[in-house]
Amino acid sequence: MKLRILALALALALLLCAPLAVADNSYEGTLEPIDASLNQKMALRSGPGTNYTELGTYGQNTAITLYEQEMGGTVSWGQVEFRADGGLVRAYTGMKRIYTEKDVPWANTATRDAVLLCDVTPKRGPGDNYAPCNKTLKEGAKLTLYHEENGYVTADFTYPGDDLLTRAWIPADDVQVNLY
């Protein structure tokens, strides 16, 4: 009887640990590009929702690559990549503006809290070939991290004095994940 209880407890412990491993592994990795085009002008936000900073509107002929979709309020937003502002840009637009023949994966929305270790000018994507944001984020800023790719993390934050969130990419070495 004691052996059965011990085996049951061990099996339960393994089941409880399994989802944590899956969520942790999906935090990192390269997002797969999806061929897509626009069916109308592309109004952009830095993140998936109207509570994120506006990045402007681009013409229907803008060449885009689609990566994933995420719910923001009651609307599905697509993370797209295109060339502008002296480099590549990843940003969000409503999925209703995007045409693709492929299935679009849903973003992993698991988060990690973190703090910025030094002053940084965030990027509009995961690498040096992406356009920089127009402001510097100061050391000590609180971040919510979503994804790590190519040595950068996707982070939500608010610049001092701004009411809206900004989502941008920060070098992973410049953040400390809160472990509490």
Short mmCIF file of C-alpha atoms in Angstrom, two decimals:
data_model
loop_
_atom_site.label_atom_id
_atom_site.label_comp_id
_atom_site.label_asym_id
_atom_site.label_seq_id
_atom_site.Cartn_x
_atom_site.Cartn_y
_atom_site.Cartn_z
CA MET A 1 0.00 0.00 0.00
CA LYS A 2 2.81 2.42 0.88
CA LEU A 3 4.54 1.61 -2.41
CA ARG A 4 1.33 2.41 -4.35
CA ILE A 5 0.95 5.76 -2.60
CA LEU A 6 4.59 6.59 -3.30
CA ALA A 7 4.22 5.64 -6.99
CA LEU A 8 1.02 7.71 -7.28
CA ALA A 9 2.71 10.70 -5.64
CA LEU A 10 5.69 10.40 -8.02
CA ALA A 11 3.42 10.17 -11.08
CA LEU A 12 1.45 13.20 -9.92
CA ALA A 13 4.65 15.18 -9.37
CA LEU A 14 5.84 14.34 -12.91
CA LEU A 15 2.51 15.43 -14.40
CA LEU A 16 2.59 18.72 -12.53
CA CYS A 17 6.12 19.47 -13.75
CA ALA A 18 5.47 18.64 -17.42
CA PRO A 19 3.47 21.78 -18.35
CA LEU A 20 6.15 23.99 -16.84
CA ALA A 21 8.81 22.46 -19.07
CA VAL A 22 6.69 22.95 -22.19
CA ALA A 23 5.95 26.60 -21.37
CA ASP A 24 9.62 27.28 -20.61
CA ASN A 25 10.87 25.70 -23.86
CA SER A 26 8.40 27.65 -26.00
CA TYR A 27 9.71 30.94 -24.59
CA GLU A 28 12.79 30.75 -26.84
CA GLY A 29 13.28 30.12 -30.53
CA THR A 30 13.04 31.56 -33.98
CA LEU A 31 9.55 32.38 -35.16
CA GLU A 32 8.77 30.87 -38.56
CA PRO A 33 8.03 33.40 -41.35
CA ILE A 34 4.76 33.06 -43.25
CA ASP A 35 4.16 34.47 -46.74
CA ALA A 36 1.46 37.12 -46.55
CA SER A 37 0.22 40.30 -48.19
CA LEU A 38 -2.00 43.21 -47.26
CA ASN A 39 -5.59 43.60 -48.48
CA GLN A 40 -5.77 47.24 -47.33
CA LYS A 41 -3.58 49.90 -45.70
CA MET A 42 -1.65 48.71 -42.66
CA ALA A 43 -2.23 50.68 -39.44
CA LEU A 44 0.43 49.62 -36.95
CA ARG A 45 0.86 49.37 -33.20
CA SER A 46 3.98 48.28 -31.34
CA GLY A 47 1.96 45.52 -29.66
CA PRO A 48 -1.32 43.62 -30.10
CA GLY A 49 -3.93 46.17 -29.06
CA THR A 50 -4.96 49.79 -28.92
CA ASN A 51 -3.25 50.13 -25.53
CA TYR A 52 0.12 50.03 -27.39
CA THR A 53 1.91 52.92 -29.09
CA GLU A 54 0.93 53.79 -32.67
CA LEU A 55 3.63 53.37 -35.33
CA GLY A 56 1.84 54.89 -38.32
CA THR A 57 0.07 53.67 -41.41
CA TYR A 58 1.71 52.08 -44.44
CA GLY A 59 0.34 51.44 -47.93
CA GLN A 60 -1.33 48.27 -49.12
CA ASN A 61 1.67 47.54 -51.37
CA THR A 62 4.07 47.27 -48.40
CA ALA A 63 5.80 43.88 -48.57
CA ILE A 64 5.26 41.98 -45.30
CA THR A 65 6.13 38.71 -43.65
CA LEU A 66 3.75 37.35 -41.00
CA TYR A 67 4.96 35.47 -37.91
CA GLU A 68 2.09 34.84 -35.50
CA GLN A 69 -1.20 36.17 -34.22
CA GLU A 70 -2.28 37.26 -30.75
CA MET A 71 -5.54 38.45 -29.23
CA GLY A 72 -5.62 42.07 -28.10
CA GLY A 73 -8.99 42.92 -26.63
CA THR A 74 -11.57 41.40 -28.98
CA VAL A 75 -9.36 41.61 -32.09
CA SER A 76 -6.75 39.22 -33.47
CA TRP A 77 -3.49 41.05 -34.28
CA GLY A 78 -0.76 39.75 -36.59
CA GLN A 79 2.93 40.27 -35.91
CA VAL A 80 4.34 41.41 -39.23
CA GLU A 81 7.80 42.32 -40.44
CA PHE A 82 8.60 44.85 -43.15
CA ARG A 83 11.33 47.31 -44.16
CA ALA A 84 11.04 50.94 -42.94
CA ASP A 85 12.78 53.55 -40.79
CA GLY A 86 16.28 52.50 -41.84
CA GLY A 87 15.89 48.79 -41.09
CA LEU A 88 13.49 45.98 -40.51
CA VAL A 89 10.48 46.49 -38.26
CA ARG A 90 8.28 43.97 -36.45
CA ALA A 91 4.95 45.38 -35.36
CA TYR A 92 1.27 44.48 -35.10
CA THR A 93 -1.74 45.12 -37.32
CA GLY A 94 -5.24 43.67 -37.33
CA MET A 95 -5.43 40.22 -38.93
CA LYS A 96 -8.36 41.49 -41.01
CA ARG A 97 -5.78 43.53 -43.00
CA ILE A 98 -3.65 40.47 -43.83
CA TYR A 99 -4.11 37.83 -46.51
CA THR A 100 -2.34 34.48 -46.27
CA GLU A 101 -3.13 30.96 -47.41
CA LYS A 102 -1.28 29.45 -44.44
CA ASP A 103 -2.39 28.65 -40.91
CA VAL A 104 -1.09 31.34 -38.57
CA PRO A 105 0.09 30.09 -35.16
CA TRP A 106 -1.06 31.75 -31.97
CA ALA A 107 1.60 33.48 -29.89
CA ASN A 108 2.73 31.98 -26.62
CA THR A 109 1.56 34.63 -24.16
CA ALA A 110 3.35 33.26 -21.10
CA THR A 111 5.32 36.09 -19.50
CA ARG A 112 8.26 36.69 -17.23
CA ASP A 113 8.79 39.83 -15.15
CA ALA A 114 12.21 41.45 -15.49
CA VAL A 115 14.16 44.64 -14.86
CA LEU A 116 16.49 46.50 -17.21
CA LEU A 117 20.15 46.39 -16.11
CA CYS A 118 21.39 49.42 -18.10
CA ASP A 119 20.15 52.22 -20.37
CA VAL A 120 19.08 50.74 -23.74
CA THR A 121 17.59 51.96 -26.99
CA PRO A 122 15.22 49.10 -27.83
CA LYS A 123 15.01 47.69 -31.35
CA ARG A 124 11.96 47.00 -33.54
CA GLY A 125 13.02 43.35 -33.88
CA PRO A 126 15.50 40.72 -32.70
CA GLY A 127 18.81 41.93 -34.12
CA ASP A 128 21.09 44.77 -35.16
CA ASN A 129 19.49 44.93 -38.63
CA TYR A 130 16.22 46.14 -37.08
CA ALA A 131 15.34 49.82 -36.74
CA PRO A 132 15.90 51.40 -33.32
CA CYS A 133 13.07 52.89 -31.28
CA ASN A 134 13.21 56.66 -31.00
CA LYS A 135 13.72 56.75 -27.20
CA THR A 136 16.14 55.27 -24.69
CA LEU A 137 14.77 53.16 -21.86
CA LYS A 138 16.50 53.79 -18.54
CA GLU A 139 18.18 51.30 -16.22
CA GLY A 140 15.75 49.88 -13.67
CA ALA A 141 12.73 49.96 -15.98
CA LYS A 142 10.22 47.20 -15.29
CA LEU A 143 9.65 44.82 -18.20
CA THR A 144 7.27 42.03 -19.10
CA LEU A 145 9.06 39.50 -21.32
CA TYR A 146 7.31 37.29 -23.90
CA HIS A 147 9.80 35.65 -26.22
CA GLU A 148 13.53 35.28 -26.77
CA GLU A 149 14.99 35.11 -30.26
CA ASN A 150 18.50 35.67 -31.61
CA GLY A 151 19.80 36.99 -28.26
CA TYR A 152 16.95 39.54 -27.86
CA VAL A 153 13.79 39.44 -25.76
CA THR A 154 10.40 40.86 -26.67
CA ALA A 155 9.45 43.21 -23.85
CA ASP A 156 6.44 45.28 -22.89
CA PHE A 157 7.23 48.48 -21.00
CA THR A 158 6.11 52.07 -20.58
CA TYR A 159 8.42 54.99 -21.20
CA PRO A 160 8.27 57.58 -18.39
CA GLY A 161 5.49 60.06 -19.17
CA ASP A 162 3.78 57.80 -21.73
CA ASP A 163 0.29 56.41 -21.16
CA LEU A 164 0.56 53.59 -23.70
CA LEU A 165 2.61 50.40 -23.58
CA THR A 166 5.46 49.87 -26.00
CA ARG A 167 6.51 46.41 -27.18
CA ALA A 168 10.06 46.21 -28.53
CA TRP A 169 13.18 44.04 -28.45
CA ILE A 170 16.01 44.36 -25.92
CA PRO A 171 19.30 42.42 -25.77
CA ALA A 172 18.74 39.47 -23.42
CA ASP A 173 22.02 40.20 -21.61
CA ASP A 174 20.63 43.61 -20.56
CA VAL A 175 17.72 42.22 -18.54
CA GLN A 176 17.45 40.39 -15.24
CA VAL A 177 14.49 38.07 -14.89
CA ASN A 178 12.76 38.34 -11.53
CA LEU A 179 12.82 34.92 -9.92
CA TYR A 180 10.29 35.55 -7.15
#
